[in-house]
Amino acid sequence: MPILNRAAELQAEASEWRRHLHENPELLYDVHDTAAFVAEKLKSFGVDEIVTGIGRTGVVGVIHGRHGQGRTIGLRSDMDALPIVEETGREWASKVDGKMHACGHDGHMAMLLGAAKHLAETRNFSGSVALIFQPAEEGGAGALAMVEDGLMERFKIDEVYGMHNMPGIPLGAFAIRKGGIMAAPDKFSILVKGRGGHAAQPHRTIDPISIGAQIVTNLQMIASRNTDPIRSVVVSVTRFQAGSSHNIIPNEALIAGTVRTLDESVRDAAEARIKQMAEGIAQANGAEAEAVYERYCPVTVNHADETDHAIRIARDVVGDKNVDPDVDPSMAGEDFSYMLKERPGAFIFIGNGDSAGLHNPSYDFNDDAIAYGVSYWVKLAEQRLGG
Ligand SMILES: [Zn+2]
Ligand SMILES: [Zn+2]
């Protein structure tokens, strides 16, 4: 029995919630109306406990099973949208100028709300399900804010699972892998401090542009010569700013970019090499360089046993051939990684079909995925908690 009948029935209603949320996008922690909508729905389903304001604007709903005490499983959705002008032309397009649900967090909420409604009706498990709705996934570390607000201890969460839609993966398919599935997305900046002067007298200057250019070239060595070719690292320089005129050598040049890694040791090495290269090359040329490396969220690392559970449940929902158990990781970041550092769990991709890509103004969540997502959540909760 693949998709749950009740999940298929709920798809139409959940699509309406999804479209309402899509029309009313909010950013980062400023998800007050979204959180209120989620809390109101949870209340209407008869969810036992509803806590708002955790991790600033996060919401947690708890459903107790009807088979007595037991463990608690956490199921997580994100809630925030992006600062993008929507170009889908859909009937339910954003009503808020410059804001858009372009990462499908509207769909994630609809799927988790659908599962909440189903689980609150049936309660066919022991222990409890904690439905986690987090703010600020898009660069605001909302998952960390909830963890720091005591999410795991307060709700006694034993295991935690996340799900993200993925354009390019067929509708009705899932994909996952053990170990690193999403990268640690870090950023760096290097300020090269030279000595400016007349462009016709370069020997009287310390040219931060030619020194900066050497640094940019050398940074390519991190991927090509400093990292085991079997491991992944991305070093992208995305800004190089200096100068104001054709006849002036400036005092300073600014270089900035991003580093993506799937392994903490590669991450540590990349950070160290960037500093060494920047400072060493600057010094060799009589300049100084200030390198700043800022770590954002960690690698999203799927735990082995919990990934096996997720694969089994996904196969139960969509059949063996529609589950890729060893998908290539994404070099994008995901702050669910903070929750996976606290508790064992797994993060899975659900197919969004042949849609525009995430963060694209033409992207839209595929409502036909809802029944698959709801079925996955419900079966995962029931099977991990047992009757
Ligand atoms: Zn996103
Ligand atoms: Zn997202």
CSV table of C-alpha atoms and ligand atoms in Angstrom, one decimal:
chain,number,residue,atom,x,y,z
A,1,MET,CA,0.0,0.0,0.0
A,2,PRO,CA,2.0,3.0,-1.2
A,3,ILE,CA,0.5,6.5,-0.7
A,4,LEU,CA,-1.9,6.5,2.3
A,5,ASN,CA,-5.5,7.0,1.2
A,6,ARG,CA,-6.0,9.7,3.8
A,7,ALA,CA,-2.9,11.5,2.5
A,8,ALA,CA,-4.3,11.5,-1.0
A,9,GLU,CA,-7.6,12.8,0.4
A,10,LEU,CA,-5.8,15.6,2.3
A,11,GLN,CA,-3.9,16.8,-0.8
A,12,ALA,CA,-6.6,19.1,-2.0
A,13,GLU,CA,-7.0,20.8,1.4
A,14,ALA,CA,-3.3,21.0,1.9
A,15,SER,CA,-2.8,22.6,-1.5
A,16,GLU,CA,-5.1,25.3,-0.4
A,17,TRP,CA,-3.0,25.9,2.7
A,18,ARG,CA,0.1,25.9,0.5
A,19,ARG,CA,-1.4,28.5,-1.9
A,20,HIS,CA,-2.5,30.7,0.9
A,21,LEU,CA,1.1,30.6,2.4
A,22,HIS,CA,2.5,31.1,-1.1
A,23,GLU,CA,0.5,34.3,-1.5
A,24,ASN,CA,1.7,35.6,1.8
A,25,PRO,CA,5.5,35.1,2.0
A,26,GLU,CA,7.5,36.4,4.9
A,27,LEU,CA,11.3,36.6,5.4
A,28,LEU,CA,13.7,35.1,8.0
A,29,TYR,CA,12.5,35.5,11.5
A,30,ASP,CA,9.7,37.9,10.5
A,31,VAL,CA,7.3,35.0,9.9
A,32,HIS,CA,4.6,36.2,12.4
A,33,ASP,CA,1.5,35.6,10.1
A,34,THR,CA,2.9,32.3,8.8
A,35,ALA,CA,3.6,31.0,12.4
A,36,ALA,CA,0.1,32.2,13.4
A,37,PHE,CA,-1.4,30.3,10.5
A,38,VAL,CA,0.5,27.1,11.4
A,39,ALA,CA,-0.4,27.3,15.1
A,40,GLU,CA,-4.0,27.9,14.2
A,41,LYS,CA,-4.1,24.9,11.9
A,42,LEU,CA,-2.4,22.7,14.5
A,43,LYS,CA,-5.0,23.8,17.1
A,44,SER,CA,-7.9,23.0,14.7
A,45,PHE,CA,-6.5,19.5,14.3
A,46,GLY,CA,-6.6,18.9,18.1
A,47,VAL,CA,-2.8,18.8,18.5
A,48,ASP,CA,-2.0,18.3,22.2
A,49,GLU,CA,0.6,21.0,22.8
A,50,ILE,CA,1.4,24.0,20.7
A,51,VAL,CA,4.3,26.2,21.6
A,52,THR,CA,5.0,29.4,19.8
A,53,GLY,CA,7.9,31.8,20.0
A,54,ILE,CA,10.6,29.2,20.3
A,55,GLY,CA,13.8,30.3,18.4
A,56,ARG,CA,12.1,33.7,18.2
A,57,THR,CA,9.2,32.8,15.8
A,58,GLY,CA,9.4,29.0,15.6
A,59,VAL,CA,6.3,26.8,16.4
A,60,VAL,CA,6.3,23.3,17.8
A,61,GLY,CA,3.2,21.1,18.0
A,62,VAL,CA,3.2,17.8,19.9
A,63,ILE,CA,0.8,14.9,19.3
A,64,HIS,CA,0.7,12.0,21.8
A,65,GLY,CA,0.1,8.5,20.5
A,66,ARG,CA,-2.8,6.4,21.8
A,67,HIS,CA,-0.5,3.5,22.7
A,68,GLY,CA,1.0,5.0,25.8
A,69,GLN,CA,4.4,6.5,26.6
A,70,GLY,CA,7.4,6.1,24.5
A,71,ARG,CA,10.0,8.0,22.5
A,72,THR,CA,9.6,11.3,20.6
A,73,ILE,CA,10.4,11.8,16.9
A,74,GLY,CA,10.9,15.4,15.6
A,75,LEU,CA,9.7,16.2,12.0
A,76,ARG,CA,10.9,19.5,10.7
A,77,SER,CA,9.6,22.1,8.2
A,78,ASP,CA,11.0,25.5,7.4
A,79,MET,CA,8.7,28.5,7.1
A,80,ASP,CA,10.5,31.5,5.5
A,81,ALA,CA,10.5,32.8,1.9
A,82,LEU,CA,13.1,34.7,-0.1
A,83,PRO,CA,13.6,38.3,-1.3
A,84,ILE,CA,12.8,37.6,-4.9
A,85,VAL,CA,10.2,39.2,-7.3
A,86,GLU,CA,7.9,36.4,-8.4
A,87,GLU,CA,7.6,35.6,-12.1
A,88,THR,CA,5.4,32.5,-12.1
A,89,GLY,CA,2.2,34.3,-13.2
A,90,ARG,CA,0.3,31.7,-11.1
A,91,GLU,CA,-3.1,32.5,-9.6
A,92,TRP,CA,-1.7,32.1,-6.2
A,93,ALA,CA,1.4,34.2,-6.9
A,94,SER,CA,2.9,36.3,-4.1
A,95,LYS,CA,0.9,39.3,-3.0
A,96,VAL,CA,3.9,40.9,-1.4
A,97,ASP,CA,6.2,42.8,-3.6
A,98,GLY,CA,9.8,41.5,-3.6
A,99,LYS,CA,9.1,38.4,-1.5
A,100,MET,CA,8.4,35.0,-2.7
A,101,HIS,CA,8.3,31.3,-1.6
A,102,ALA,CA,10.9,30.3,-4.2
A,103,CYS,CA,12.4,27.5,-2.1
A,104,GLY,CA,9.2,25.6,-1.6
A,105,HIS,CA,9.0,26.1,2.2
A,106,ASP,CA,5.3,26.8,1.6
A,107,GLY,CA,5.0,23.2,0.3
A,108,HIS,CA,7.1,21.9,3.3
A,109,MET,CA,4.6,23.5,5.7
A,110,ALA,CA,1.6,22.1,3.8
A,111,MET,CA,3.1,18.6,3.9
A,112,LEU,CA,3.9,18.7,7.6
A,113,LEU,CA,0.5,20.2,8.4
A,114,GLY,CA,-1.2,17.4,6.4
A,115,ALA,CA,0.8,14.8,8.3
A,116,ALA,CA,-0.2,16.6,11.6
A,117,LYS,CA,-3.8,16.4,10.7
A,118,HIS,CA,-3.6,12.7,9.8
A,119,LEU,CA,-1.5,11.8,12.9
A,120,ALA,CA,-3.8,13.7,15.2
A,121,GLU,CA,-6.8,11.8,13.8
A,122,THR,CA,-5.2,8.3,14.0
A,123,ARG,CA,-2.6,8.5,16.8
A,124,ASN,CA,-1.5,5.0,15.9
A,125,PHE,CA,1.8,5.1,17.8
A,126,SER,CA,3.3,5.2,21.2
A,127,GLY,CA,5.2,8.2,22.5
A,128,SER,CA,5.0,11.5,20.7
A,129,VAL,CA,5.5,13.3,17.5
A,130,ALA,CA,7.0,16.8,17.7
A,131,LEU,CA,6.1,18.9,14.6
A,132,ILE,CA,8.8,21.5,14.2
A,133,PHE,CA,8.2,24.7,12.1
A,134,GLN,CA,11.3,26.8,12.0
A,135,PRO,CA,12.0,30.4,10.9
A,136,ALA,CA,15.0,31.8,9.1
A,137,GLU,CA,16.3,28.8,7.1
A,138,GLU,CA,17.5,31.2,4.3
A,139,GLY,CA,20.7,32.4,5.9
A,140,GLY,CA,19.4,33.2,9.4
A,141,ALA,CA,20.2,30.0,11.2
A,142,GLY,CA,16.7,29.6,12.5
A,143,ALA,CA,17.4,25.9,13.3
A,144,LEU,CA,20.2,26.9,15.6
A,145,ALA,CA,18.0,29.5,17.3
A,146,MET,CA,15.4,26.8,18.0
A,147,VAL,CA,18.2,24.4,19.3
A,148,GLU,CA,19.6,27.1,21.5
A,149,ASP,CA,16.1,27.7,22.8
A,150,GLY,CA,16.1,24.2,24.2
A,151,LEU,CA,14.1,22.5,21.4
A,152,MET,CA,15.6,19.0,21.9
A,153,GLU,CA,15.5,18.9,25.7
A,154,ARG,CA,12.1,20.7,26.1
A,155,PHE,CA,10.3,18.2,23.9
A,156,LYS,CA,12.6,15.3,24.7
A,157,ILE,CA,13.3,14.6,21.0
A,158,ASP,CA,15.1,11.4,20.3
A,159,GLU,CA,15.4,11.5,16.5
A,160,VAL,CA,14.9,14.3,14.0
A,161,TYR,CA,14.0,14.2,10.3
A,162,GLY,CA,13.9,16.9,7.6
A,163,MET,CA,12.6,17.0,4.0
A,164,HIS,CA,13.3,19.4,1.1
A,165,ASN,CA,11.7,19.4,-2.3
A,166,MET,CA,14.1,19.1,-5.3
A,167,PRO,CA,13.4,20.2,-8.8
A,168,GLY,CA,14.8,17.7,-11.3
A,169,ILE,CA,13.9,14.7,-9.2
A,170,PRO,CA,10.7,13.2,-10.6
A,171,LEU,CA,7.4,13.7,-8.9
A,172,GLY,CA,6.8,10.6,-6.8
A,173,ALA,CA,10.5,9.9,-6.2
A,174,PHE,CA,12.7,10.4,-3.2
A,175,ALA,CA,16.5,10.7,-3.0
A,176,ILE,CA,18.9,10.5,0.0
A,177,ARG,CA,22.4,9.5,1.0
A,178,LYS,CA,24.3,8.5,4.2
A,179,GLY,CA,26.8,11.0,5.4
A,180,GLY,CA,27.1,14.5,4.0
A,181,ILE,CA,24.1,15.4,1.8
A,182,MET,CA,24.3,19.2,1.9
A,183,ALA,CA,27.5,21.3,2.2
A,184,ALA,CA,28.8,23.7,4.8
A,185,PRO,CA,28.3,27.1,3.1
A,186,ASP,CA,31.0,29.4,4.4
A,187,LYS,CA,32.2,32.8,3.3
A,188,PHE,CA,35.5,34.6,3.3
A,189,SER,CA,36.9,38.0,2.6
A,190,ILE,CA,40.5,39.2,2.0
A,191,LEU,CA,41.5,42.8,2.3
A,192,VAL,CA,44.8,43.4,0.5
A,193,LYS,CA,46.5,46.5,1.9
A,194,GLY,CA,49.1,48.0,-0.4
A,195,ARG,CA,50.3,51.5,-1.0
A,196,GLY,CA,48.6,53.6,-3.7
A,197,GLY,CA,50.1,56.1,-6.0
A,198,HIS,CA,50.4,57.3,-9.6
A,199,ALA,CA,49.8,54.5,-12.2
A,200,ALA,CA,52.8,55.9,-14.1
A,201,GLN,CA,55.1,55.2,-11.2
A,202,PRO,CA,54.2,51.7,-10.1
A,203,HIS,CA,57.7,51.2,-8.5
A,204,ARG,CA,56.7,53.7,-5.9
A,205,THR,CA,53.5,51.8,-5.0
A,206,ILE,CA,52.6,48.4,-3.6
A,207,ASP,CA,49.9,47.4,-6.0
A,208,PRO,CA,47.0,45.6,-4.2
A,209,ILE,CA,45.4,44.7,-7.6
A,210,SER,CA,48.3,42.6,-9.0
A,211,ILE,CA,48.8,41.1,-5.6
A,212,GLY,CA,45.1,40.4,-5.3
A,213,ALA,CA,45.1,38.8,-8.7
A,214,GLN,CA,47.9,36.4,-7.6
A,215,ILE,CA,45.8,35.5,-4.5
A,216,VAL,CA,42.7,34.7,-6.6
A,217,THR,CA,44.8,32.5,-8.9
A,218,ASN,CA,46.4,30.7,-6.0
A,219,LEU,CA,43.1,30.0,-4.3
A,220,GLN,CA,42.4,27.6,-7.2
A,221,MET,CA,45.1,25.4,-5.8
A,222,ILE,CA,42.9,24.5,-2.8
A,223,ALA,CA,40.6,22.4,-5.0
A,224,SER,CA,43.2,21.3,-7.5
A,225,ARG,CA,46.2,20.6,-5.4
A,226,ASN,CA,45.5,20.8,-1.7
A,227,THR,CA,42.4,18.5,-1.4
A,228,ASP,CA,42.1,14.8,-1.9
A,229,PRO,CA,40.4,14.6,-5.4
A,230,ILE,CA,37.9,12.1,-4.0
A,231,ARG,CA,36.6,14.7,-1.6
A,232,SER,CA,34.6,17.8,-2.6
A,233,VAL,CA,35.4,21.4,-2.1
A,234,VAL,CA,34.2,24.5,-3.9
A,235,VAL,CA,36.2,27.8,-3.6
A,236,SER,CA,34.5,30.5,-5.6
A,237,VAL,CA,35.7,34.1,-5.7
A,238,THR,CA,32.6,36.2,-6.3
A,239,ARG,CA,33.9,39.7,-5.6
A,240,PHE,CA,37.0,41.6,-6.5
A,241,GLN,CA,36.8,45.3,-5.8
A,242,ALA,CA,39.5,47.9,-6.2
A,243,GLY,CA,40.4,51.2,-7.8
A,244,SER,CA,38.6,54.2,-9.0
A,245,SER,CA,40.4,55.4,-12.1
A,246,HIS,CA,42.7,54.4,-14.9
A,247,ASN,CA,45.6,56.4,-13.6
A,248,ILE,CA,45.6,55.6,-9.9
A,249,ILE,CA,46.9,52.5,-8.2
A,250,PRO,CA,44.6,52.2,-5.2
A,251,ASN,CA,45.6,51.5,-1.6
A,252,GLU,CA,43.4,48.4,-1.1
A,253,ALA,CA,41.7,45.6,-2.9
A,254,LEU,CA,38.8,43.5,-1.5
A,255,ILE,CA,38.4,39.9,-2.5
A,256,ALA,CA,35.4,37.8,-1.3
A,257,GLY,CA,33.8,34.5,-2.0
A,258,THR,CA,32.4,31.3,-0.7
A,259,VAL,CA,33.7,27.9,0.3
A,260,ARG,CA,31.5,24.8,0.2
A,261,THR,CA,32.6,21.5,1.8
A,262,LEU,CA,31.1,18.1,2.7
A,263,ASP,CA,33.7,17.2,5.3
A,264,GLU,CA,34.9,19.0,8.4
A,265,SER,CA,38.5,18.2,7.8
A,266,VAL,CA,38.4,19.6,4.3
A,267,ARG,CA,36.6,22.6,5.7
A,268,ASP,CA,39.3,23.2,8.3
A,269,ALA,CA,42.0,22.8,5.7
A,270,ALA,CA,40.4,25.2,3.2
A,271,GLU,CA,40.1,27.9,6.0
A,272,ALA,CA,43.7,27.5,6.9
A,273,ARG,CA,44.9,27.6,3.3
A,274,ILE,CA,43.0,30.7,2.4
A,275,LYS,CA,44.6,32.6,5.3
A,276,GLN,CA,48.1,31.2,4.5
A,277,MET,CA,47.9,32.1,0.9
A,278,ALA,CA,46.4,35.6,1.4
A,279,GLU,CA,48.9,36.5,4.1
A,280,GLY,CA,51.9,34.8,2.5
A,281,ILE,CA,51.4,36.2,-1.0
A,282,ALA,CA,50.8,39.7,0.4
A,283,GLN,CA,53.9,39.5,2.5
A,284,ALA,CA,56.1,38.3,-0.3
A,285,ASN,CA,55.1,41.4,-2.2
A,286,GLY,CA,55.5,43.9,0.6
A,287,ALA,CA,51.7,44.2,1.3
A,288,GLU,CA,49.5,43.0,4.1
A,289,ALA,CA,46.4,40.9,3.9
A,290,GLU,CA,43.6,40.5,6.4
A,291,ALA,CA,41.7,37.3,5.7
A,292,VAL,CA,38.4,36.7,7.5
A,293,TYR,CA,36.7,33.3,7.3
A,294,GLU,CA,33.1,33.1,8.5
A,295,ARG,CA,31.6,29.7,9.1
A,296,TYR,CA,27.9,29.4,8.6
A,297,CYS,CA,26.0,26.1,9.2
A,298,PRO,CA,27.8,22.8,9.4
A,299,VAL,CA,27.7,20.0,6.8
A,300,THR,CA,24.3,18.3,6.8
A,301,VAL,CA,25.3,14.8,7.8
A,302,ASN,CA,22.8,12.0,7.6
A,303,HIS,CA,23.2,9.4,10.3
A,304,ALA,CA,23.5,5.8,9.0
A,305,ASP,CA,20.8,4.0,10.8
A,306,GLU,CA,18.2,6.8,10.5
A,307,THR,CA,19.0,7.1,6.7
A,308,ASP,CA,18.2,3.4,6.4
A,309,HIS,CA,14.9,4.0,8.2
A,310,ALA,CA,14.2,6.9,5.8
A,311,ILE,CA,15.0,4.7,2.8
A,312,ARG,CA,12.8,1.9,4.0
A,313,ILE,CA,9.8,4.3,4.5
A,314,ALA,CA,10.4,6.1,1.2
A,315,ARG,CA,10.4,2.8,-0.6
A,316,ASP,CA,7.2,1.8,1.2
A,317,VAL,CA,5.6,5.0,-0.1
A,318,VAL,CA,6.8,5.1,-3.8
A,319,GLY,CA,8.4,1.7,-4.5
A,320,ASP,CA,12.1,0.6,-4.6
A,321,LYS,CA,12.8,2.0,-8.1
A,322,ASN,CA,11.7,5.5,-7.2
A,323,VAL,CA,14.1,5.9,-4.3
A,324,ASP,CA,17.7,6.8,-5.0
A,325,PRO,CA,19.5,5.7,-1.8
A,326,ASP,CA,22.9,7.2,-2.9
A,327,VAL,CA,22.2,10.6,-4.5
A,328,ASP,CA,25.0,13.0,-5.2
A,329,PRO,CA,25.2,15.6,-2.4
A,330,SER,CA,24.3,19.2,-3.0
A,331,MET,CA,26.9,21.9,-2.5
A,332,ALA,CA,24.2,24.3,-1.3
A,333,GLY,CA,23.8,24.6,2.5
A,334,GLU,CA,20.9,23.7,4.9
A,335,ASP,CA,20.7,24.7,8.5
A,336,PHE,CA,18.8,21.5,9.5
A,337,SER,CA,22.5,20.5,9.9
A,338,TYR,CA,22.3,22.1,13.4
A,339,MET,CA,19.5,19.8,14.4
A,340,LEU,CA,21.4,16.7,13.1
A,341,LYS,CA,24.3,17.7,15.2
A,342,GLU,CA,22.1,17.4,18.3
A,343,ARG,CA,20.2,14.2,17.5
A,344,PRO,CA,20.4,11.3,15.1
A,345,GLY,CA,18.3,11.7,12.0
A,346,ALA,CA,18.1,12.1,8.2
A,347,PHE,CA,17.3,14.7,5.6
A,348,ILE,CA,15.6,13.5,2.4
A,349,PHE,CA,14.9,15.1,-1.0
A,350,ILE,CA,11.3,14.8,-2.4
A,351,GLY,CA,10.9,15.1,-6.2
A,352,ASN,CA,9.3,18.4,-7.4
A,353,GLY,CA,9.3,17.2,-11.0
A,354,ASP,CA,10.5,19.2,-13.9
A,355,SER,CA,10.1,22.7,-12.4
A,356,ALA,CA,12.3,25.8,-12.4
A,357,GLY,CA,15.1,25.5,-9.9
A,358,LEU,CA,15.1,26.6,-6.3
A,359,HIS,CA,15.5,30.3,-5.7
A,360,ASN,CA,14.5,31.0,-9.3
A,361,PRO,CA,11.7,33.6,-9.9
A,362,SER,CA,9.7,31.0,-12.0
A,363,TYR,CA,9.9,28.3,-9.4
A,364,ASP,CA,6.7,26.9,-7.8
A,365,PHE,CA,6.2,24.0,-5.4
A,366,ASN,CA,4.4,21.1,-7.0
A,367,ASP,CA,1.2,20.4,-5.1
A,368,ASP,CA,1.0,16.9,-6.5
A,369,ALA,CA,4.0,16.0,-4.3
A,370,ILE,CA,1.9,16.6,-1.1
A,371,ALA,CA,0.4,13.1,-0.9
A,372,TYR,CA,3.9,11.6,-1.1
A,373,GLY,CA,5.3,13.9,1.5
A,374,VAL,CA,2.4,13.4,3.9
A,375,SER,CA,2.6,9.6,3.5
A,376,TYR,CA,6.3,9.7,4.2
A,377,TRP,CA,5.9,11.7,7.4
A,378,VAL,CA,3.0,9.7,8.7
A,379,LYS,CA,4.6,6.3,8.0
A,380,LEU,CA,8.0,7.5,9.4
A,381,ALA,CA,6.4,8.6,12.6
A,382,GLU,CA,4.3,5.4,13.0
A,383,GLN,CA,7.1,3.0,12.2
A,384,ARG,CA,9.8,4.7,14.2
A,385,LEU,CA,7.5,5.0,17.3
A,386,GLY,CA,5.7,1.7,16.9
A,387,GLY,CA,2.3,0.7,18.1
B,1,ZN,ZN,16.5,28.0,-0.2
B,2,ZN,ZN,14.9,25.7,1.2
